[in-house]
């Protein structure tokens, strides 16, 4: 699953994009999937590239345009749900099993271990009836087929939050049950006991009748939205589910943990005109008067969090599958079928790649990708039916400047790594997410060749900056207060897991590595696994003892932080590299065992000098045939690390031009960016201009030139901005770099991109327009306000241009802009864009007085009852920031009476802020 917060109202995202260097670490802390090979510590790129551009070409994280906001509010995304869970959780104490590894009061171990399955879950059949699609209610009849395992079971406990259970039968007889709002406990008349002598035990059938009214989590109702002429068509109601980590038990009773698997069958009864999807194969679709019934069967067992329901009215874009033969459909928003087909057209090629990598044919009956509204994450790999976030369909202009291959390949790879084999507990989530992240890397290698691979590996390696030895927990640790924390540790399992796989591949070689991978999949397919299981498969394939490797990279925190120095002695022709690990080294985190070979190029050839470090320091020397013209440490990224190399600039310049991997060239460029010199500046300018080079290297060069900040570098950026650049991604980076040049030069260029003085149409690219507006904002170009006002209604993918204009108006708009901004809060606009308008409105209102301010505050009070949580939450925070006393009673009522405890707690904070 890809998990960024995509809410424009999320201040951490806004700050990250505006300050660039914070983004990757922030995403990692929040549990997003920072697997991009785009350097997100690059402030220009971080702002330049919208979510989808990042995915296939720049990152596998669906990071949308960030919005500069002042209102610190939450949405329904995974990151904010995590924050809510933390706020609502009582202080950990003895006996709660959470909150830390050790309770000093009584010595109790507080680690989290998989809960007892109690029984074998063989099958779940769930019949759901949605009487209508707007009430937020449905009824369900769940039939569980279970069998005892070993220990007799008198009471079966199922997770079941917030649902009303009306009856339970066991093998056709009424059963005693209790339902405390969190769990359903079913008491058997006689304990379930395995057959004596190891014979076949008869299965029992448990039938649970229940109803749900607006589930607190796991299942989302999206209301119908009206047409916004020229902007958005009318949309019908939708329903979608999201089970990871443990939220499916809010809509059906189940053992909600990934240490059980079962076949699932869903029969979904909906009003006529609605389509319903679940996992597996469509058994039957019937029209019964004013009702439609969709019957889906997932015969092969999978884990509970992957059970999916999506209901709505969609275009069905059938994808070509001539290579794999697997039926594939994109369920797209109405009217977007052709765009969906073009966006997802490479899915078939990805599928045969993963079949080859894992040695397993695609294991499910179909592969559908469903684009739904109000989805909090980037994508979710529900078995055979991936859910995608609402902007995951690109129009023709957007496809010219980005693609979604990172998102698509990540979620598709999960059908093997997470679905076919699932981590047995959340402590081992890297087996799901690290592999899916590396799956994108493998796809980039397949699609773009070696440079695509190395770009992705380099992006993943960025995790080393936050993966410090002093972190409280390792990547694989059962210590957490909420299962979602395991997705967002400093040792983030997405990029660190992918980096571990890359290191293994380098260590073992392709033949042995992929043989071990295929052995692991053959052994554990349709089962659950832990890191130990993967290690054993790799050891058996290689003949090596790898316990040290997995212990070092999985079960202890930290990546090495190196300082290296390369020196050449002309008299002896000896090149010497000394290296030191500078991270904290102690009994808990001793010096790491790593390989850091040195690549050297002379006029007579190239040589790779091996170096293995096992202690704090290391040295390697080599007699060369001539003086070096290029030197680089670890060009193949054989060790996950941060490294600071001291060597002559001439060698680094040589590495920029001729290092053996694209990753090494980009690292060399980053080293040149640290200290400006005429030679370095010229090399960067030449790189930025060179159309034959890969765009990521060129964007790095643009960023580095802008960061220098000197008069000469500013002139270089201006020269680039005034010259034609065919690659729109590089062009967008150049325009973004105008933030670093004087306003007198930058502002006219950006204004002319938006509204040319000759009356032309202006820049066609969405991302270039966004950059131009953001540069006007950064330069406080208040005299450009009419130009920016004209951009508010300019159509673009995910309303990115409108959002940029709202950022500007939030800073410089006045009372005349209120109606214009309010129009962008309309229900029907993208659910991640509307909070940006709320934030801009609040910023403008803070500068207003009298009736003008009162009108805005009244409008915001009305949004507290908005049908979309992101917008309502943003409105509440805005009112608190504005200290709107007229909202006090409404906010107090929410704090005291709202059915959702997270709303009550947040509203109480708003009321407190009003009184401050």
Coordinates of N, CA, C and O in Angstrom, one line a residue, residues 49-126:
X49 N 7.2 18.6 -8.9 CA 6.6 17.4 -9.5 C 5.4 16.9 -8.8 O 5.4 16.7 -7.6
X50 N 4.2 16.9 -9.4 CA 3.0 16.5 -8.8 C 3.1 15.0 -8.6 O 4.0 14.3 -9.0
X51 N 2.1 14.5 -7.9 CA 2.0 13.2 -7.5 C 2.3 12.2 -8.6 O 3.2 11.4 -8.4
X52 N 1.7 12.2 -9.7 CA 1.9 11.1 -10.6 C 3.2 11.2 -11.4 O 3.7 10.2 -11.7
X53 N 3.7 12.4 -11.6 CA 4.9 12.6 -12.3 C 6.0 11.8 -11.5 O 6.8 11.1 -12.0
X54 N 5.8 12.0 -10.2 CA 6.7 11.3 -9.3 C 6.7 9.8 -9.5 O 7.7 9.1 -9.5
X55 N 5.5 9.3 -9.6 CA 5.4 7.8 -9.5 C 6.2 7.0 -10.4 O 7.1 6.4 -10.0
X56 N 6.0 7.1 -11.7 CA 6.7 6.2 -12.6 C 8.0 6.7 -12.9 O 9.0 6.0 -13.1
X57 N 8.1 8.0 -13.1 CA 9.3 8.6 -13.6 C 10.1 9.2 -12.5 O 11.4 9.2 -12.6
X58 N 9.5 9.6 -11.4 CA 10.3 10.2 -10.4 C 10.1 9.6 -9.0 O 11.0 9.7 -8.2
X59 N 9.0 9.0 -8.8 CA 8.9 8.4 -7.5 C 7.7 7.4 -7.5 O 6.8 7.5 -8.3
X60 N 7.8 6.5 -6.6 CA 6.6 5.6 -6.5 C 5.7 6.0 -5.4 O 4.8 5.4 -5.0
X61 N 5.8 7.2 -4.9 CA 4.9 7.8 -3.9 C 4.0 8.7 -4.6 O 4.4 9.6 -5.2
X62 N 2.7 8.5 -4.4 CA 1.7 9.4 -5.0 C 1.6 10.7 -4.3 O 0.7 10.9 -3.5
X63 N 2.6 11.6 -4.4 CA 2.6 12.8 -3.7 C 2.0 13.9 -4.6 O 2.5 14.2 -5.6
X64 N 0.9 14.5 -4.2 CA 0.3 15.5 -5.0 C 0.9 16.8 -4.7 O 1.8 17.0 -3.9
X65 N 0.5 17.8 -5.5 CA 0.9 19.2 -5.2 C 0.6 19.5 -3.7 O -0.4 19.2 -3.2
X66 N 1.6 20.0 -3.1 CA 1.4 20.4 -1.7 C 0.8 21.8 -1.7 O 1.0 22.6 -2.7
X67 N 0.1 22.2 -0.7 CA -0.6 23.4 -0.6 C -0.1 24.2 0.6 O -0.1 23.6 1.7
X68 N 0.3 25.4 0.5 CA 0.8 26.2 1.6 C -0.4 26.6 2.4 O -1.3 27.3 2.0
X69 N -0.5 26.1 3.6 CA -1.7 26.3 4.4 C -1.3 26.8 5.8 O -0.1 26.6 6.3
X70 N -2.2 27.4 6.5 CA -1.9 27.8 7.9 C -2.8 27.1 8.9 O -2.6 27.1 10.0
X71 N -3.8 26.4 8.3 CA -4.7 25.7 9.2 C -4.2 24.3 9.5 O -4.1 23.5 8.5
X72 N -3.9 23.9 10.7 CA -3.4 22.6 11.0 C -4.5 21.7 11.3 O -4.9 21.4 12.4
X73 N -5.0 21.1 10.2 CA -6.1 20.2 10.3 C -5.9 18.8 9.7 O -4.9 18.6 9.0
X74 N -6.8 17.9 10.0 CA -6.7 16.6 9.6 C -7.7 16.2 8.5 O -8.7 16.9 8.3
X75 N -7.4 15.1 7.9 CA -8.4 14.5 6.9 C -8.6 13.1 7.3 O -8.3 12.6 8.4
X76 N -9.2 12.3 6.3 CA -9.4 10.9 6.6 C -8.3 10.0 6.1 O -8.5 8.8 6.0
X77 N -7.2 10.6 5.8 CA -6.1 9.8 5.3 C -5.5 8.9 6.4 O -5.7 9.1 7.5
X78 N -4.6 8.0 5.9 CA -4.0 7.1 6.9 C -3.2 7.8 7.9 O -3.3 7.5 9.1
X79 N -2.4 8.7 7.5 CA -1.5 9.4 8.4 C -2.3 10.1 9.5 O -1.9 10.0 10.7
X80 N -3.4 10.8 9.2 CA -4.1 11.5 10.2 C -5.0 10.5 11.0 O -5.2 10.7 12.2
X81 N -5.4 9.4 10.4 CA -6.0 8.4 11.2 C -5.1 7.8 12.3 O -5.5 7.6 13.4
X82 N -3.8 7.7 11.9 CA -2.8 7.3 12.9 C -2.7 8.3 14.0 O -2.6 7.9 15.2
X83 N -2.7 9.6 13.7 CA -2.5 10.6 14.7 C -3.8 10.6 15.6 O -3.6 10.7 16.8
X84 N -4.9 10.4 15.1 CA -6.1 10.3 15.9 C -6.1 9.1 16.9 O -6.4 9.2 18.0
X85 N -5.6 8.0 16.3 CA -5.6 6.8 17.2 C -4.6 7.0 18.4 O -4.9 6.6 19.5
X86 N -3.6 7.7 18.1 CA -2.6 8.0 19.2 C -3.2 9.0 20.2 O -3.1 8.8 21.4
X87 N -4.0 10.0 19.7 CA -4.6 10.9 20.7 C -5.7 10.2 21.5 O -5.9 10.5 22.7
X88 N -6.4 9.3 20.9 CA -7.5 8.6 21.6 C -7.1 7.5 22.5 O -7.9 7.0 23.3
X89 N -5.9 7.0 22.2 CA -5.5 5.8 23.0 C -5.2 6.2 24.5 O -4.5 7.2 24.7
X90 N -5.7 5.5 25.4 CA -5.4 5.8 26.8 C -3.9 5.6 27.1 O -3.2 4.9 26.4
X91 N -3.4 6.3 28.0 CA -2.0 6.2 28.4 C -1.6 4.7 28.6 O -2.3 4.1 29.4
X92 N -0.6 4.3 28.0 CA -0.3 2.9 28.1 C 0.1 2.6 29.6 O 0.7 3.4 30.3
X93 N -0.3 1.4 30.0 CA 0.0 1.1 31.4 C 0.1 -0.4 31.5 O -0.1 -1.2 30.6
X94 N 0.3 -0.9 32.7 CA 0.5 -2.3 32.9 C -0.8 -3.1 32.4 O -1.9 -2.7 32.7
X95 N -0.5 -4.1 31.7 CA -1.6 -5.0 31.3 C -2.2 -4.7 29.9 O -3.0 -5.4 29.4
X96 N -1.9 -3.5 29.3 CA -2.6 -3.2 28.0 C -1.8 -3.8 26.9 O -2.3 -3.7 25.7
X97 N -0.6 -4.3 27.1 CA 0.1 -5.0 26.0 C 0.7 -4.0 25.0 O 1.2 -4.5 24.0
X98 N 0.6 -2.7 25.3 CA 1.2 -1.8 24.3 C 1.9 -0.7 25.0 O 1.9 -0.5 26.2
X99 N 2.6 0.1 24.2 CA 3.2 1.3 24.7 C 4.6 1.2 25.1 O 5.2 2.2 25.6
X100 N 5.3 0.2 24.8 CA 6.7 0.1 25.1 C 7.1 -1.4 25.4 O 6.2 -2.2 25.7
X101 N 8.4 -1.6 25.3 CA 8.8 -3.0 25.5 C 8.8 -3.5 27.0 O 8.7 -4.6 27.3
X102 N 8.8 -2.5 27.9 CA 9.0 -2.9 29.3 C 8.3 -1.9 30.2 O 8.3 -0.7 30.0
X103 N 7.6 -2.4 31.2 CA 6.9 -1.6 32.2 C 7.7 -1.7 33.4 O 7.8 -2.8 34.1
X104 N 8.3 -0.6 33.8 CA 9.2 -0.7 35.0 C 8.4 -1.0 36.3 O 9.0 -1.5 37.2
X105 N 7.1 -0.7 36.3 CA 6.3 -0.9 37.5 C 6.2 -2.4 37.8 O 6.3 -2.8 39.0
X106 N 5.9 -3.2 36.8 CA 5.8 -4.7 37.1 C 6.6 -5.6 36.2 O 6.5 -6.8 36.3
X107 N 7.4 -5.0 35.4 CA 8.4 -5.8 34.6 C 7.7 -6.5 33.4 O 8.3 -7.3 32.8
X108 N 6.5 -6.1 33.1 CA 5.8 -6.8 32.0 C 6.3 -6.4 30.6 O 6.6 -5.3 30.4
X109 N 6.4 -7.4 29.8 CA 6.7 -7.2 28.4 C 5.6 -6.7 27.6 O 4.5 -7.2 27.6
X110 N 5.8 -5.5 27.0 CA 4.7 -4.9 26.3 C 4.8 -5.0 24.7 O 4.2 -4.2 24.0
X111 N 5.6 -5.9 24.3 CA 5.7 -6.1 22.8 C 4.4 -6.6 22.3 O 3.6 -7.3 23.0
X112 N 4.1 -6.4 21.0 CA 2.9 -6.9 20.3 C 3.3 -8.2 19.5 O 4.1 -8.1 18.7
X113 N 2.5 -9.2 19.8 CA 2.7 -10.5 19.1 C 1.4 -10.8 18.5 O 0.3 -10.4 18.9
X114 N 1.4 -11.6 17.4 CA 0.1 -12.0 16.7 C -0.8 -12.6 17.7 O -0.5 -13.5 18.5
X115 N -2.1 -12.2 17.7 CA -3.1 -12.8 18.5 C -3.4 -14.2 18.1 O -3.2 -14.6 17.0
X116 N -4.0 -15.0 19.1 CA -4.3 -16.4 18.8 C -5.4 -16.4 17.8 O -6.5 -15.9 17.9
X117 N -5.2 -17.2 16.7 CA -6.2 -17.4 15.7 C -7.4 -18.2 16.3 O -8.6 -18.0 15.9
X118 N -7.2 -19.0 17.3 CA -8.1 -19.9 17.9 C -8.6 -21.0 17.1 O -8.7 -22.1 17.5
X119 N -9.1 -20.7 15.8 CA -9.6 -21.7 14.9 C -9.0 -21.5 13.6 O -8.4 -20.5 13.3
X120 N -9.2 -22.5 12.7 CA -8.9 -22.3 11.3 C -10.1 -21.7 10.6 O -11.2 -22.2 10.6
X121 N -9.8 -20.5 10.0 CA -10.9 -19.9 9.2 C -10.8 -20.4 7.8 O -9.8 -20.1 7.1
X122 N -11.8 -21.1 7.4 CA -11.7 -21.7 6.1 C -12.4 -20.9 5.0 O -11.9 -20.7 3.9
X123 N -13.5 -20.3 5.4 CA -14.3 -19.5 4.4 C -15.1 -18.5 5.1 O -15.7 -18.7 6.2
X124 N -15.3 -17.3 4.5 CA -16.3 -16.3 4.9 C -17.1 -16.0 3.7 O -16.7 -15.7 2.7
X125 N -18.5 -16.1 3.9 CA -19.4 -15.7 2.9 C -20.2 -14.5 3.6 O -20.7 -14.7 4.7
X126 N -20.2 -13.4 2.9 CA -20.8 -12.2 3.4 C -21.9 -11.7 2.4 O -21.5 -11.3 1.3

